[in-house]
Structure formats: structure tokens, C-alpha cells
XYZ file of C-alpha atoms in Angstrom:
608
model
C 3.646 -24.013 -60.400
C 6.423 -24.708 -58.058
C 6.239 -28.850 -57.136
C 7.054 -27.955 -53.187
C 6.533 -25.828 -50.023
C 5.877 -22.236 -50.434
C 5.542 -21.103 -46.933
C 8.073 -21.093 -44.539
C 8.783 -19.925 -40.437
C 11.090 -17.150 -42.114
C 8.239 -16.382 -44.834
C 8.392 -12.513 -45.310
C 5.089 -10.658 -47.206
C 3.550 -7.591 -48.555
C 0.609 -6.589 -48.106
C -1.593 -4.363 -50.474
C -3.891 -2.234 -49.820
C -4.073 -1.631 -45.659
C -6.471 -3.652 -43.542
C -5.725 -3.296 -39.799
C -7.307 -6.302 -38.205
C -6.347 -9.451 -41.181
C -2.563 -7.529 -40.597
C -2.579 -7.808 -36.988
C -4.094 -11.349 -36.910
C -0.919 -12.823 -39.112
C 1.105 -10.547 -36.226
C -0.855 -12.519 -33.508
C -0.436 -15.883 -35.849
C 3.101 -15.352 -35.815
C 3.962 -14.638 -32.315
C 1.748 -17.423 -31.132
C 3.893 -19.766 -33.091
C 6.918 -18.267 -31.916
C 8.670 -16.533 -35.142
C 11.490 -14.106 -33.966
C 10.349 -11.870 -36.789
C 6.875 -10.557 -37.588
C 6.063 -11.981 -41.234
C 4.572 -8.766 -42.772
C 7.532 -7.198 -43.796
C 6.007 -4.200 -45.471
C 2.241 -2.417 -46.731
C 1.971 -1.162 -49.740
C -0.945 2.162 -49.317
C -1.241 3.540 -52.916
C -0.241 7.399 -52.233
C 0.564 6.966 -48.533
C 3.849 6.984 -47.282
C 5.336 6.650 -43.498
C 4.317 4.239 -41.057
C 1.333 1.613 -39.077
C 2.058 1.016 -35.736
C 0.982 -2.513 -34.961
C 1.224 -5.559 -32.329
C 3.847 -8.252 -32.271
C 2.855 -10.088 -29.013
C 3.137 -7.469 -25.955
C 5.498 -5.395 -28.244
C 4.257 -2.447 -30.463
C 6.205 -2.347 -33.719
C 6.085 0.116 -36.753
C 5.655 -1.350 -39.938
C 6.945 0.761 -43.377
C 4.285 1.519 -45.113
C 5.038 2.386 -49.040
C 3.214 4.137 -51.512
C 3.876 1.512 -54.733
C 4.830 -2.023 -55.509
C 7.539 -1.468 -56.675
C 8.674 0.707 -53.990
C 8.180 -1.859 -51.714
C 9.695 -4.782 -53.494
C 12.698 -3.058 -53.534
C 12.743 -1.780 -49.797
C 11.988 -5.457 -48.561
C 13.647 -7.898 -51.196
C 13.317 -11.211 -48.965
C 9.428 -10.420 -49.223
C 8.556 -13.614 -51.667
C 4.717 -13.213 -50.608
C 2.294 -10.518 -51.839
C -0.993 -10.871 -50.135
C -3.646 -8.559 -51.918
C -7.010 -6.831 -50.544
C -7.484 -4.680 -53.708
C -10.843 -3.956 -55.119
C -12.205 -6.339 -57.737
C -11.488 -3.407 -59.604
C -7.943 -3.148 -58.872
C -7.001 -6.557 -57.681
C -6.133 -7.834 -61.534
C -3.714 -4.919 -62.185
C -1.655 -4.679 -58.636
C -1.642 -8.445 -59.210
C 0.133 -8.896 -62.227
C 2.608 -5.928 -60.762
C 3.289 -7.849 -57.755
C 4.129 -10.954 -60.287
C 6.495 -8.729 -62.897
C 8.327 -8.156 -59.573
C 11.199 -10.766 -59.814
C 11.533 -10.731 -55.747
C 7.527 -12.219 -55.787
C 6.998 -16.218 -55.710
C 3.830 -16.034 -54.789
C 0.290 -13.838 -54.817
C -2.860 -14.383 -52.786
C -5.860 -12.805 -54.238
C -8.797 -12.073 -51.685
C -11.126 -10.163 -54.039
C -14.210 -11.513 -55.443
C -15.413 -10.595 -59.140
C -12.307 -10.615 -60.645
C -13.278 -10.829 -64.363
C -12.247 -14.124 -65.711
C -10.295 -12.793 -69.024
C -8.213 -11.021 -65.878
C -7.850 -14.006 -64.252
C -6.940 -15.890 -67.067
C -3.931 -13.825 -68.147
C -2.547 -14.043 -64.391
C -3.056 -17.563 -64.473
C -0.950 -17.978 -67.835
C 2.070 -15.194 -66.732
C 2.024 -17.184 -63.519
C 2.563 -20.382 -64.834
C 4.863 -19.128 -67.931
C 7.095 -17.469 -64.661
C 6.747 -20.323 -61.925
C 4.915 -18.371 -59.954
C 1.941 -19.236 -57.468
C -1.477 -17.613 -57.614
C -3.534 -18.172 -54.409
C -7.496 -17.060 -56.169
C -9.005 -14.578 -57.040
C -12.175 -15.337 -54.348
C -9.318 -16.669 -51.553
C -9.058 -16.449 -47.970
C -5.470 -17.566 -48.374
C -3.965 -19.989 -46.783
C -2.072 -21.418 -43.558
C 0.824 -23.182 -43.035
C 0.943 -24.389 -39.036
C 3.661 -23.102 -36.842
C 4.813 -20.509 -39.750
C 2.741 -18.547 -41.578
C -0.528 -17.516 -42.574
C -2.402 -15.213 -45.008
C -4.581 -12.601 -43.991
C -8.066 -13.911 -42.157
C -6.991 -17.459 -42.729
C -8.438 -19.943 -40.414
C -10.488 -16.517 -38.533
C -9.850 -15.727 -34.756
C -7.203 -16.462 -32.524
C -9.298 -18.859 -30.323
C -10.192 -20.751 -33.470
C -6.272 -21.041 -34.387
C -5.470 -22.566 -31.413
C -8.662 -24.582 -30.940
C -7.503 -25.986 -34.553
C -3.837 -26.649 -33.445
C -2.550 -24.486 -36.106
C 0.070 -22.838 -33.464
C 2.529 -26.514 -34.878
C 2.848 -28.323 -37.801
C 1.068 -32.195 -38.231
C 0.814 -34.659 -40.558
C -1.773 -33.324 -42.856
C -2.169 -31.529 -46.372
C -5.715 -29.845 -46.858
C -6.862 -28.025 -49.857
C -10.022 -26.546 -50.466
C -12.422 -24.623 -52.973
C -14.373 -22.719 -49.784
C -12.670 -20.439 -47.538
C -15.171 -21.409 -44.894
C -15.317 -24.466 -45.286
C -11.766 -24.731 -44.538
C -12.018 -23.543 -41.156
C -14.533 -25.843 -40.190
C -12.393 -28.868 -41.615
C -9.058 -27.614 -39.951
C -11.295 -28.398 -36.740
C -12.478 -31.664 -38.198
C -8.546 -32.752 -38.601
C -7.643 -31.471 -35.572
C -9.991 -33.827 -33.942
C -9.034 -36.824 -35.307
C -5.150 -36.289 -36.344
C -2.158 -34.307 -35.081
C -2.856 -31.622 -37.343
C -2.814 -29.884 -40.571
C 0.632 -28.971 -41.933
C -0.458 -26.800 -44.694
C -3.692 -25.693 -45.419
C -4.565 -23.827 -49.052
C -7.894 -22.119 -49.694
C -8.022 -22.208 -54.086
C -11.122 -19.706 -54.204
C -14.419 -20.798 -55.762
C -14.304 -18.899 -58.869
C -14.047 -20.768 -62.560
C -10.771 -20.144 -63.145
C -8.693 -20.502 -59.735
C -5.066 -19.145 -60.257
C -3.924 -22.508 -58.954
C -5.690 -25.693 -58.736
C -6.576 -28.640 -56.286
C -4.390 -30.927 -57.937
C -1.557 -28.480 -58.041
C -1.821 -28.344 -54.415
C -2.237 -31.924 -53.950
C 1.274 -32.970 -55.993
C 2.908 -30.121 -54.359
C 2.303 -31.930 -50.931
C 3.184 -35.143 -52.452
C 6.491 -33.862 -52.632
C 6.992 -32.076 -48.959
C 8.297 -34.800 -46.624
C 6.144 -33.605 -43.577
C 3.017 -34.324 -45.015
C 2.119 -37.735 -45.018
C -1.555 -37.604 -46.312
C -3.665 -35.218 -48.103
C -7.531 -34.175 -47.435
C -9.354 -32.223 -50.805
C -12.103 -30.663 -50.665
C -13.697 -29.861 -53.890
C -17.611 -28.786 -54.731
C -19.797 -29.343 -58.277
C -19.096 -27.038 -61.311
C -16.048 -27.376 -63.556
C -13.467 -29.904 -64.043
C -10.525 -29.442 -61.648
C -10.984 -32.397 -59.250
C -10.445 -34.811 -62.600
C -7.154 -33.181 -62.794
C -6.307 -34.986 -59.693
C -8.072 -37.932 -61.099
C -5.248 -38.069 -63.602
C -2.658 -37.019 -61.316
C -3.591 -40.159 -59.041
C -4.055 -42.543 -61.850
C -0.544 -41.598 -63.108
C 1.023 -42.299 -59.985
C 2.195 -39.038 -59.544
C 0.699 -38.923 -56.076
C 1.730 -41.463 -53.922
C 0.196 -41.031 -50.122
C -3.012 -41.424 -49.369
C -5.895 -38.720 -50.409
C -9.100 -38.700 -48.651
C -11.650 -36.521 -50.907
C -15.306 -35.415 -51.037
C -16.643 -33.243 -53.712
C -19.744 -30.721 -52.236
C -23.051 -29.974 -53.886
C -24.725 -33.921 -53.738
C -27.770 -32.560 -52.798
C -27.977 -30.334 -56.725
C -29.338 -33.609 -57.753
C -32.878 -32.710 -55.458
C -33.535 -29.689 -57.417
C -35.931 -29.848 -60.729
C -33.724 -27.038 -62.173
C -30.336 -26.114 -62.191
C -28.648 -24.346 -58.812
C -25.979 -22.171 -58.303
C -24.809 -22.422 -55.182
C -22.502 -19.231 -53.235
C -19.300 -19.657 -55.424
C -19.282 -18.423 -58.756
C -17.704 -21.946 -60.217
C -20.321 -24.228 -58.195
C -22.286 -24.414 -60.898
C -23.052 -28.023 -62.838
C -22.585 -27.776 -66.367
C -23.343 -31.325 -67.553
C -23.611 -34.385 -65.617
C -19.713 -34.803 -65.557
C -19.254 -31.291 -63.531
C -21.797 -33.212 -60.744
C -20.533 -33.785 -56.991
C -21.758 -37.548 -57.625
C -19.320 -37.799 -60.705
C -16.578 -36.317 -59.364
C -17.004 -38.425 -56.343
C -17.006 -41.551 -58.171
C -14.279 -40.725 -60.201
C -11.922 -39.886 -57.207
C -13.019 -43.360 -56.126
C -12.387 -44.815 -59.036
C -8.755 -43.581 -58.848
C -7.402 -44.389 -55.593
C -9.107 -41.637 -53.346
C -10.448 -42.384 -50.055
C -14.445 -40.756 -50.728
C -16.816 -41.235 -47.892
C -20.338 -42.311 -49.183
C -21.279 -38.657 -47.585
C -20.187 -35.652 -45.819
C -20.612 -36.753 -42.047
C -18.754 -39.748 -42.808
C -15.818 -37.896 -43.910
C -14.338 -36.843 -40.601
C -14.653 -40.992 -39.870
C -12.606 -41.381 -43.506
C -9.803 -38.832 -42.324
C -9.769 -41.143 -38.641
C -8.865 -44.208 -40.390
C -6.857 -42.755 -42.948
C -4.930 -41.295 -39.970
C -4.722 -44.104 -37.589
C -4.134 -46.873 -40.472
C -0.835 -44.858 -41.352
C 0.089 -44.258 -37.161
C -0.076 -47.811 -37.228
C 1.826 -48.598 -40.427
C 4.680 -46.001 -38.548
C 4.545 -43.813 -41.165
C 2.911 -41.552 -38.936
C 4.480 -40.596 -35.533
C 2.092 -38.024 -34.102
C 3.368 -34.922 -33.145
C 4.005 -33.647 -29.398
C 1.640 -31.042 -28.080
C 2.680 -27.658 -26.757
C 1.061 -25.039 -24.899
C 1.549 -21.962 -27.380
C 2.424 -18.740 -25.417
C -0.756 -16.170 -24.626
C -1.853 -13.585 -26.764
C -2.054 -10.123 -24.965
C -5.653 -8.806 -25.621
C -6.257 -5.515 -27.522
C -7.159 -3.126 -24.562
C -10.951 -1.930 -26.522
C -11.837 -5.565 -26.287
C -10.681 -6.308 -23.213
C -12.506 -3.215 -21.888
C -15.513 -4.590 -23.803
C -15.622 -8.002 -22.432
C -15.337 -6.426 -18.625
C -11.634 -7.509 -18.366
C -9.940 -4.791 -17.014
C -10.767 -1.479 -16.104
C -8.486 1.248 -17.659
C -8.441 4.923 -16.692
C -9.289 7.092 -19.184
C -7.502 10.131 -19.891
C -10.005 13.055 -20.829
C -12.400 13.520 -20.094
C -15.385 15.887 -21.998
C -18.861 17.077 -20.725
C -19.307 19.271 -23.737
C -20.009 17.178 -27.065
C -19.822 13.486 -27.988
C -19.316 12.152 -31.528
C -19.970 8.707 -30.778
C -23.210 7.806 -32.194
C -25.044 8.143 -35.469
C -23.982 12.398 -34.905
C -22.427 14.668 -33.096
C -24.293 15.873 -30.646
C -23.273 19.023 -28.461
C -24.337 19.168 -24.585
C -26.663 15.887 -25.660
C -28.384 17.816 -28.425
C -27.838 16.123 -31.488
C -26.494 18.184 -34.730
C -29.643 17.398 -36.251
C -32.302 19.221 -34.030
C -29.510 22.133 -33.390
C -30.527 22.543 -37.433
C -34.336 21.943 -37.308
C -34.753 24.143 -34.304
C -32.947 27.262 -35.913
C -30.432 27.725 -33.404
C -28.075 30.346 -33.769
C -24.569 30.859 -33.024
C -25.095 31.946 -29.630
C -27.560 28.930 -29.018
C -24.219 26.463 -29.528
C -22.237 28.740 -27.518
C -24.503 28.227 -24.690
C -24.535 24.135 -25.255
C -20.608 24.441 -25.386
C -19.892 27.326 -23.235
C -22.472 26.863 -20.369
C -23.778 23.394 -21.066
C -27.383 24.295 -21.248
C -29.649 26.415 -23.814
C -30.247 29.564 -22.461
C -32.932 31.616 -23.342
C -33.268 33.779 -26.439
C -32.466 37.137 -25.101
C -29.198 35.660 -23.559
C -28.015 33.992 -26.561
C -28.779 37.133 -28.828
C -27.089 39.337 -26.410
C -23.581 36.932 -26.567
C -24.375 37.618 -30.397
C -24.580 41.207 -29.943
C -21.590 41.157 -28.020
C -19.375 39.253 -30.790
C -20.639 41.229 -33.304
C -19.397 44.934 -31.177
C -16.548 43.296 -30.770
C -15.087 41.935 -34.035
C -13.013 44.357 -34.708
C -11.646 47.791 -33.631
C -9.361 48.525 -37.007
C -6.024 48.291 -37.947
C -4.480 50.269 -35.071
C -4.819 47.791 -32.450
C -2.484 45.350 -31.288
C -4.099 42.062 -32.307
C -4.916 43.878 -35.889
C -1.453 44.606 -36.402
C 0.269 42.131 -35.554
C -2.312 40.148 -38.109
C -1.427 42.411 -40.738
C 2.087 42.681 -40.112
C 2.206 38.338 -40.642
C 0.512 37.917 -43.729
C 2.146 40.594 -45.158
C 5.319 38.580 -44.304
C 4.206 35.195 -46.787
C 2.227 33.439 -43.142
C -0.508 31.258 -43.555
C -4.391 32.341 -42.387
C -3.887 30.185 -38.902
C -0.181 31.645 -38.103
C -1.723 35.254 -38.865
C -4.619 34.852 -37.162
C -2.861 33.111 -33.873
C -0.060 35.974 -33.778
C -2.876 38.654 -33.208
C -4.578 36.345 -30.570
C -1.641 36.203 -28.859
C -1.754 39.876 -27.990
C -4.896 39.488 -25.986
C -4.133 39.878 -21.996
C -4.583 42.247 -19.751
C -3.825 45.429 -21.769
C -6.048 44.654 -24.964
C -9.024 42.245 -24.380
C -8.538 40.962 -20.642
C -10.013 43.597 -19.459
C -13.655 42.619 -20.346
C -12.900 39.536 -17.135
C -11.411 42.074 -14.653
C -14.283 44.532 -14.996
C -16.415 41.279 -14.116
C -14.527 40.230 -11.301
C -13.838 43.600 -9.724
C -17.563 44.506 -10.387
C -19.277 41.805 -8.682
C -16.289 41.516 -5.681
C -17.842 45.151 -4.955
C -20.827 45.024 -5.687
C -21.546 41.683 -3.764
C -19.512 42.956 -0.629
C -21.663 46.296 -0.614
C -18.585 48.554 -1.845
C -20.172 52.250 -2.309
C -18.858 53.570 -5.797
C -16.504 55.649 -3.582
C -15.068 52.770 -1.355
C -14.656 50.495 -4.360
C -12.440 53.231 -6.509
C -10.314 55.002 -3.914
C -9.612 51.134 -2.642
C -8.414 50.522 -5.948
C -6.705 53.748 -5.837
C -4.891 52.887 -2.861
C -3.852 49.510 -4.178
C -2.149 50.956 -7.517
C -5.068 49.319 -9.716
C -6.970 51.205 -12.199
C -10.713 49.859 -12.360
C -10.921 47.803 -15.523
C -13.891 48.622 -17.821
C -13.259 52.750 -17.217
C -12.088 54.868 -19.184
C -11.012 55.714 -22.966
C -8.738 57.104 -25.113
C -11.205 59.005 -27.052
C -15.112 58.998 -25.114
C -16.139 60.953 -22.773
C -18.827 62.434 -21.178
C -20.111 64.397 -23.513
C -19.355 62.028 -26.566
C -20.422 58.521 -25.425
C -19.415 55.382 -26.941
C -22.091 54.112 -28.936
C -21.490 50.278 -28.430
C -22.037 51.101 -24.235
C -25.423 52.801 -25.705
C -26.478 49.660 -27.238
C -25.985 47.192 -24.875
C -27.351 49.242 -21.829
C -30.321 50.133 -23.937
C -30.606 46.088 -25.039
C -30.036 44.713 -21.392
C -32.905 47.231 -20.129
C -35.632 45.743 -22.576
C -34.942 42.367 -22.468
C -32.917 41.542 -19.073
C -35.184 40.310 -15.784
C -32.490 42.720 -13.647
C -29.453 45.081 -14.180
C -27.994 45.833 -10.996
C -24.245 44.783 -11.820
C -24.478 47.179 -15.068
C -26.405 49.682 -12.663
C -23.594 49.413 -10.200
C -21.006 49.947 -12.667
C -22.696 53.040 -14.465
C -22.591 54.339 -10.619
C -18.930 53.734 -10.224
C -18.825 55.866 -14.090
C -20.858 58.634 -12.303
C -17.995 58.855 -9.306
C -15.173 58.506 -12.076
C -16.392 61.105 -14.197
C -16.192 63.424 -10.848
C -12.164 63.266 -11.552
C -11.736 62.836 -15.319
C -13.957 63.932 -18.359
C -12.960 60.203 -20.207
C -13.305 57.988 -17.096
C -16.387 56.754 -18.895
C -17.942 52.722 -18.723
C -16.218 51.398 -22.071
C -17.165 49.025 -23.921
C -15.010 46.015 -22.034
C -16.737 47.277 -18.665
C -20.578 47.337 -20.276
C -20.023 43.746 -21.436
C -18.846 42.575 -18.084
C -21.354 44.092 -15.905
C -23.632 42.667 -17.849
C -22.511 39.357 -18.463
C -22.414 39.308 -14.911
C -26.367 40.303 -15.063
C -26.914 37.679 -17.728
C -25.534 34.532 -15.492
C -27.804 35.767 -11.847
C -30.456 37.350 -13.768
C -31.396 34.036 -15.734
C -31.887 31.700 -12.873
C -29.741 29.101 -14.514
C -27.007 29.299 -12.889
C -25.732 28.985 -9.129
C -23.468 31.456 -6.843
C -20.641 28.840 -7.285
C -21.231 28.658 -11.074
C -20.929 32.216 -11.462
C -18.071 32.108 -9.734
C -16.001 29.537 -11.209
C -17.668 31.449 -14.834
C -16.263 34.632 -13.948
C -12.921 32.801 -12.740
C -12.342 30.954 -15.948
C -12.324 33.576 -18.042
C -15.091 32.932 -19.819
C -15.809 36.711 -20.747
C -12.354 36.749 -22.102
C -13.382 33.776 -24.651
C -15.822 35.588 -26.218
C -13.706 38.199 -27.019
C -11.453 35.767 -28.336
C -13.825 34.381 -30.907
C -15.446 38.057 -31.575
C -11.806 39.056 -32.216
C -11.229 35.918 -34.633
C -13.663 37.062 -37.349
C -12.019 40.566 -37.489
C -8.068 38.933 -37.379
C -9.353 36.426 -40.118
C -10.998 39.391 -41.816
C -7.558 41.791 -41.945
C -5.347 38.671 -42.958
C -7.729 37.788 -46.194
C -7.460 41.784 -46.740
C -3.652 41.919 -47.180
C -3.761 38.911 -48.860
C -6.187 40.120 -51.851
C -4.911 43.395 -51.677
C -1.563 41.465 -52.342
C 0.717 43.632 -49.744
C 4.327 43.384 -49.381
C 6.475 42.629 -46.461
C 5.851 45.465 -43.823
C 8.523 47.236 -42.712
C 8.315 49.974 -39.805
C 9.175 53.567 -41.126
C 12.685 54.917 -39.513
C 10.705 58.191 -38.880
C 8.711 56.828 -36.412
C 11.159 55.436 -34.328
C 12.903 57.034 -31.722
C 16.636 55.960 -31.576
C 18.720 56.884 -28.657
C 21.518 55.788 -26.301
């Protein structure tokens, strides 16, 4: 056990095992006591590599994150301290790592229910190596104005309230992690000040022990009396009996041992820590107490009378001049995390999307307000969640099977196509599923897919301005625009295209009207006047009566049909019908194991 300070201003740690909020409260601990550099040099992430971007007063910093000890010993050698958040499964074995490492002084343990064989064997390689073990069961510890250890001495407020932000006069060790918070605000009150503050742990066998801590403040010239905390169960306070018999501490201790109040219970107690247990009469708070006594201790005849102990302590050594108090100064202000400023009503900050469709916020998802749950229960189908994220609102049955119907016709049209091909063409090259699948969606425009939304919008601009089939086509005609949604390749008149069959014969059993898909099968019956294949295709069936779907359901308004139609909404759900079919062609080529694709000369055409 080293016999003198162990934290400095220029203290440097590592910290295992990544906890956001205990890492950016040592940040905050360290700018508020001014450090030039932030005193977590490094986190260790088992199998994580890369970066944490964290707070260092108003400035955002990056922090190396490393996947191994020993990886990050040797990035950061100043890096004496290794604070540790492991498991109690895993806090034994990264502990003794972090100790083998010759660059390591010292190693705080936060877990509880380390086993004590564990414990034992870090306690003896620590001692063997003069090393420092802060635990197991530990908040850590605090040195004022320099450095602290994880959650040590709790929020920001409380740091300040405490005057931890400089050093004073005063050396505190504990057994209780909480009970040293509420006796750095005790000494604040009636001193200048701790100047190091040490939190042992409570369990049986503490990696380093009160008395440890004790003669190591003896022997660091800014602290000029020593408050110890101990509590009933094991032996370690008559260490520092010993120590103060011996004369081996030589300013004044002021000490009270917990747990008096055992003595009021028929049968033995065990109180929260796993060593505050009385094994015998000598392991009693009263013993202890009176031992301490007994050896030169200051021991109040209870626990309210030690902050009154501490006082006179204190002032008897300010009068003695062995004390000069230290100045006060304002520490600087810690900028406030924007989500809890925003909490508290602080400030107001704009927010920078915003979404109407789905919310993930609460105990589930929930999309348009209907939680995931009750989309399950209810049955919905696909076409019910397009409808919640699509059109915010459930539409009836008939509409959402009809979307269905119109994602199934549309899937896929073969190989031949451009989106198909282009598919095909990537995963035969080595691509992934999303790079195949995203190189045939990006041949969808106006000459393969788009032209599902311009039959829509051409449609209802004619039909709604009272266009006669003939005024609507020869104005197109007379513009240079073919009317999208007629004509094919391959149907005609006398050999119809099934899908167009299908729909029509769907929207007339189950849709309130059809005058959009009755207007365009008028406009087919002028086309077909001119051309044999200027039939309604499939693209101008599903626009027509998409169109029918949105004013025939009395759920939506003029303008929302509009601003529907505008969108491109129609154009989506070919998108997604198209998706299955892309997906579908690229897990072909891939199980059919096809090599790169490479256009025959024969069918190209080279010329000058």
C-alpha cells in the first residue's frame, strides 16, 4: 500500500466497461475544478473499438475507446488509475489485468458480490506489487479540486454544495459509499473542507483498509486531521487502534463506528453491507468505539454529536495555527445537458423532424397512435399498416385489400424489365441484397413505374374539369404527351390484360363509386378508335382507381387528394410491390449461383 497521495490534478484513468453518465460526471468534476485536461484518458469496451463523444465543460470531446486492457494501457501510459464497472462476474478477472499492467497504481472496484477467495487474491497481488485496491462494493473516491472516481460524492449540485470544487484541511475515509456523501456535507459545514475523501466498500475483505487510508493521510502535508467512519462486523477499525497506539499517526482522528443500535435486537442483524455483520462482542460498534477511545481517537458518545466532534477538532487546530482555512472561490458553471434542461422548462430548443406517422417512445411502437400490440390482436394486414403509415388513418377493408391486390399485380413483370435487370445484372456481379435491390429501384421514373401517378393526375385534371374523352386526348395530342395508363406492347382489344380485368371487376363489387376508372375506360374506348393496343394498362387501371378509392371512401378531402395524388403516393406502392419481385430475382441468381453477366457482342449494334 503506497504510504502517500494517490490522486492528483494531472491524475489520468481508464475506465472499464462504458457507463455514460458516472464518465461524464468526473468530465463535469474536472472542469468545475479547473483541470486543463479531462481525467478519463481512455474506455476500455470489451469488443468495441472507435470512439464516445462526451462533455468537457461547453466543449464536446471524443474519447478513444479500446477494445482490451491491455490495449489501452499501452495507448494511454500516464493512465495510473483503472476505475472498473464490470459485472460481479467479471470485475475479479479485468481487475487483476488492470493490476499485471505495470502502467496501473491503482484500481477502484464498484461491483458488489465479488466472491471473497477473488477478493482475497487481489488483495495479496496488490499488496505483494504496491498497488492500491479501492473495494470491491466502492463508490470510489474524491480528492477536492483534482479528481474523482466515477459517482463519487453524486450530482453536481451536491459537489459544490460539499465544497469539493478545492482542496481543505480534511482526510475522510469510510466503509459506506452513502454515507460518505452525507458526511462530506457534514465537514463542509463545520471546516474548510475535505481534501481527500476514500470510500473502502462494505464487504469483508476491502482491498484496502481504514487504517491504510488513515496513515496514508498522516503522511500528506495538506491534511491536517482525519475523520473515519467505520460500522460493526470485522476487525479493521482495531487496525487503526494499533496504528494510533504506535504512534504511527500523529494528527488528530475523530472516529465513530455505525451499527450501536445491533445491541436493541434479541437476535443477530445484518445490516445493508455484506461485512456489517457482528461476529462476537469484539466486532460490536460499542467495542470498536471504545477502543478508538481508548487509543487517542476523538469518538462522540453518538452519531449526532459527531458533526459537534469534527467542529472542535477543527476550530481547536485553527486556533493552535495549524490550521489556516482555505479561501473560497466561486467554481466556474456547468453548462446543462440540453434533455435536462428541456426537462426542467429551461430553454426551449427547436426540434429538427418532425414525424406524424409512428412514435417509439413508450412501452411500443405504435404507428398513427395504434400501438404494435392491437395492430396484432386485431389481424391487420399489410395494407391495414399501409393505411396507418401511408394515409394516417385505417381505412376500410375493401380499401386496404384492394392496395393488397394492387402490390400483389404488381410484384413483378419478369426478367425483361428494367428494374429486373438491372437486379439481376448486380448480384450476378458479387453485390449485396440492398445494392441489388436499390439499383433496380433506381430505374423507376417516368418510363417504367411513374406512370401509375401520371395516369392519376391526368385522369382526375380531366375528368374534374369536364374534359370529353375526345378533348382530353387530342389536347394531349396537341401538347406532344402521350396519355399515361394507355396502351401496351402486347394487349389489345381483342386480348385484354388480365390484371385490368381484375381490378375493374374488384372495384365494381366492392367500391361505393367508379367514375374516375369509368372515365378512363371511356378515354380507352376513344383510343382504341386509332390503335388496336391503345388499351387501359395495368398502370392506368390502378390510378383511376386509386383515384376512386381516396373520393369514394369519404375519408379524405379535395385538398388531401390533391396533395395524395401530388406526392406520388401511387408511385410508392409500386415501389414496395416492385421490392418483393427485385428481392425475389436477386435471391434467384444468388442460389442459382450465376456468374458475372456480360452482354452478348451479337446483340449490340456497333457503328460510327
Amino acid at each position: 500500500m503506497t504510504t502517500g497521495q494517490i490522486f492528483s490534478r494531472n491524475t489520468q484513468s481508464l475506465f472499464y466497461n462504458y457507463k455514460q453518465l458516472p464518465i461524464q460526471r468526473m468530465l463535469d468534476f474536472d472542469f468545475l475544478c479547473g483541470r486543463e485536461t479531462p481525467s478519463v484518458a481512455g474506455i476500455i469496451n470489451p469488443g468495441s473499438e472507435g470512439f464516445q463523444k462526451l462533455f468537457f465543460g461547453q466543449e464536446e470531446i471524443a474519447i478513444p475507446v479500446h477494445s482490451s486492457i491491455e490495449a489501452a494501457c499501452s495507448a494511454h501510459p500516464t493512465a495510473d488509475v483503472f476505475i472498473n464497472f464490470a459485472s460481479f462476474r467479471s470485475a475479479a478477472a479485468s481487475s487483476m489485468a488492470a493490476l499485471q499492467q505495470p502502467t496501473i497504481r491503482v484500481v477502484a472496484i464498484i461491483a458488489e458480490g465479488v466472491p471473497e477467495s477473488d477478493a482475497k487474491l487481489l488483495i495479496a497481488y496488490a499488496r505483494t506489487n504496491n498497488k492500491v485496491v479501492i473495494g470491491p462494493a466502492t463508490v470510489g473516491g474524491i480528492q477536492a479540486g483534482a479528481f474523482k472516481i466515477g459517482d463519487t460524492a453524486g450530482t453536481i449540485d451536491n459537489i459544490i454544495h460539499c465544497k469539493l470544487y478545492r482542496p481543505g484541511s480534511v482526510g475522510f475515509v469510510s466503509k459506506s459509499g452513502g454515507m460518505s456523501n452525507e458526511l462530506y456535507n457534514t465537514i463542509a459545514r463545520v471546516t474548510d473542507g475535505i481534501y481527500e475523501g476514500i470510500a473502502i466498500g462494505g464487504d469483508v475483505f476491502p482491498g484496502s483498509t481504514l487504517s491504510d487510508h488513515v496513515i496514508r493521510f498522516n503522511n500528506i502535508p495538506q491534511v491536517k486531521m482525519m475523520v473515519v467512519l467505520g460500522e460493526l462486523g470485522g476487525r479493521d477499525e482495531y487496525s487503526l487502534v494499533e496504528a494510533l497506539k504506535e504512534g504511527k499517526i500523529h494528527k488528530p482522528v475523530v472516529a465513530w463506528v455505525s451499527g450501536t443500535c445491533a445491541r436493541l435486537f434479541k437476535s443477530e442483524v445484518q445490516f445493508g453491507h455484506a461485512g456489517a455483520k457482528s461476529g462476537g462482542e469484539l466486532e460490536s460498534a460499542q467495542a470498536k468505539n471504545q477502543a478508538l477511545l481508548e487509543a487517542g481517537a476523538v469518538v462522540p458518545t453518538s452519531y449526532e454529536a459527531l458533526e459537534t466532534a469534527i467542529k472542535e477538532t477543527f476550530d481547536k487546530l485553527v486556533e493552535e495555527g495549524k490550521i489556516t482555512p482555505v479561501s473560497e472561490v466561486k467554481p466556474p458553471e456547468i453548462p446543462e445537458d440540453l434533455s435536462f434542461a428541456i426537462k426542467s422548462g429551461k430553454v426551449r430548443a427547436p426540434t429538427h423532424i418532425i414525424s406524424t406517422i409512428s412514435d417509439d417512445r413508450g412501452d411500443e411502437p405504435c404507428y398513427a397512435g395504434v400501438p404494435m400490440s392491437s395492430i396484432i390482436e386485431r389481424g391487420f394486414s399489410v395494407g391495414d399498416v399501409i393505411s396507418l403509415l401511408w394515409f394516417k388513418r385505417s381505412l376500410p377493408r375493401y380499401c386496404t385489400q384492394f392496395i393488397e391486390i394492387c402490390i400483389m399485380l404488381c410484384a413483378d413483370h419478369g426478367p425483361c424489365v428494367s428494374g429486373a435487370h438491372n437486379t439481376i445484372v448486380t448480384a450476378r456481379a458479387g453485390k449485396d441484397l440492398v445494392s441489388s435491390l436499390v439499383s433496380g429501384l433506381l430505374t423507376i421514373g417516368p418510363r417504367f413505374g411513374g406512370a401509375i401517378d401520371d395516369a392519376a393526375r391526368y385522369f382526375k385534371d380531366a375528368y374534374d374539369r369536364g374534359l370529353t374523352p375526345y378533348e382530353f386526348v387530342e389536347g394531349m395530342k396537341k401538347q406532344g404527351i402521350r396519355v399515361p395508363g394507355i396502351g401496351h406492347r402486347i394487349k389489345s382489344r381483342d386480348n385484354r390484360d388480365k390484371r385490368v380485368q381484375l381490378l375493374q371487376q374488384y372495384a365494381h363489387n366492392h367500391f361505393p363509386s367508379v367514375k374516375y376508372m369509368d372515365y378512363a375506360v371511356q378515354v380507352e374506348n376513344y383510343t382504341l378508335s386509332k390503335a388496336n393496343n391503345l388499351v387501359l394498362n395495368v398502370d392506368g387501371a390502378i390510378g383511376s382507381l386509386f383515384l376512386d378509392l381516396l373520393s369514394g371512401s369519404g375519408m379524405f378531402t379535395k385538398q388531401e387528394i390533391d396533395e395524395i395524388v401530388e406526392i406520388g403516393y401511387l408511385n410508392g406502392l409500386f415501389v414496395l410491390a416492385r421490392s418483393i419481385g427485385l428481392i425475389g430475382h436477386t435471391f434467384d441468381q444468388k442460389r442459382l449461383k450465376q456468374p458475372l453477366y456480360r452482354h452478348p457482342w451479337e446483340d449490340v449494334l456497333y457503328t460510327k
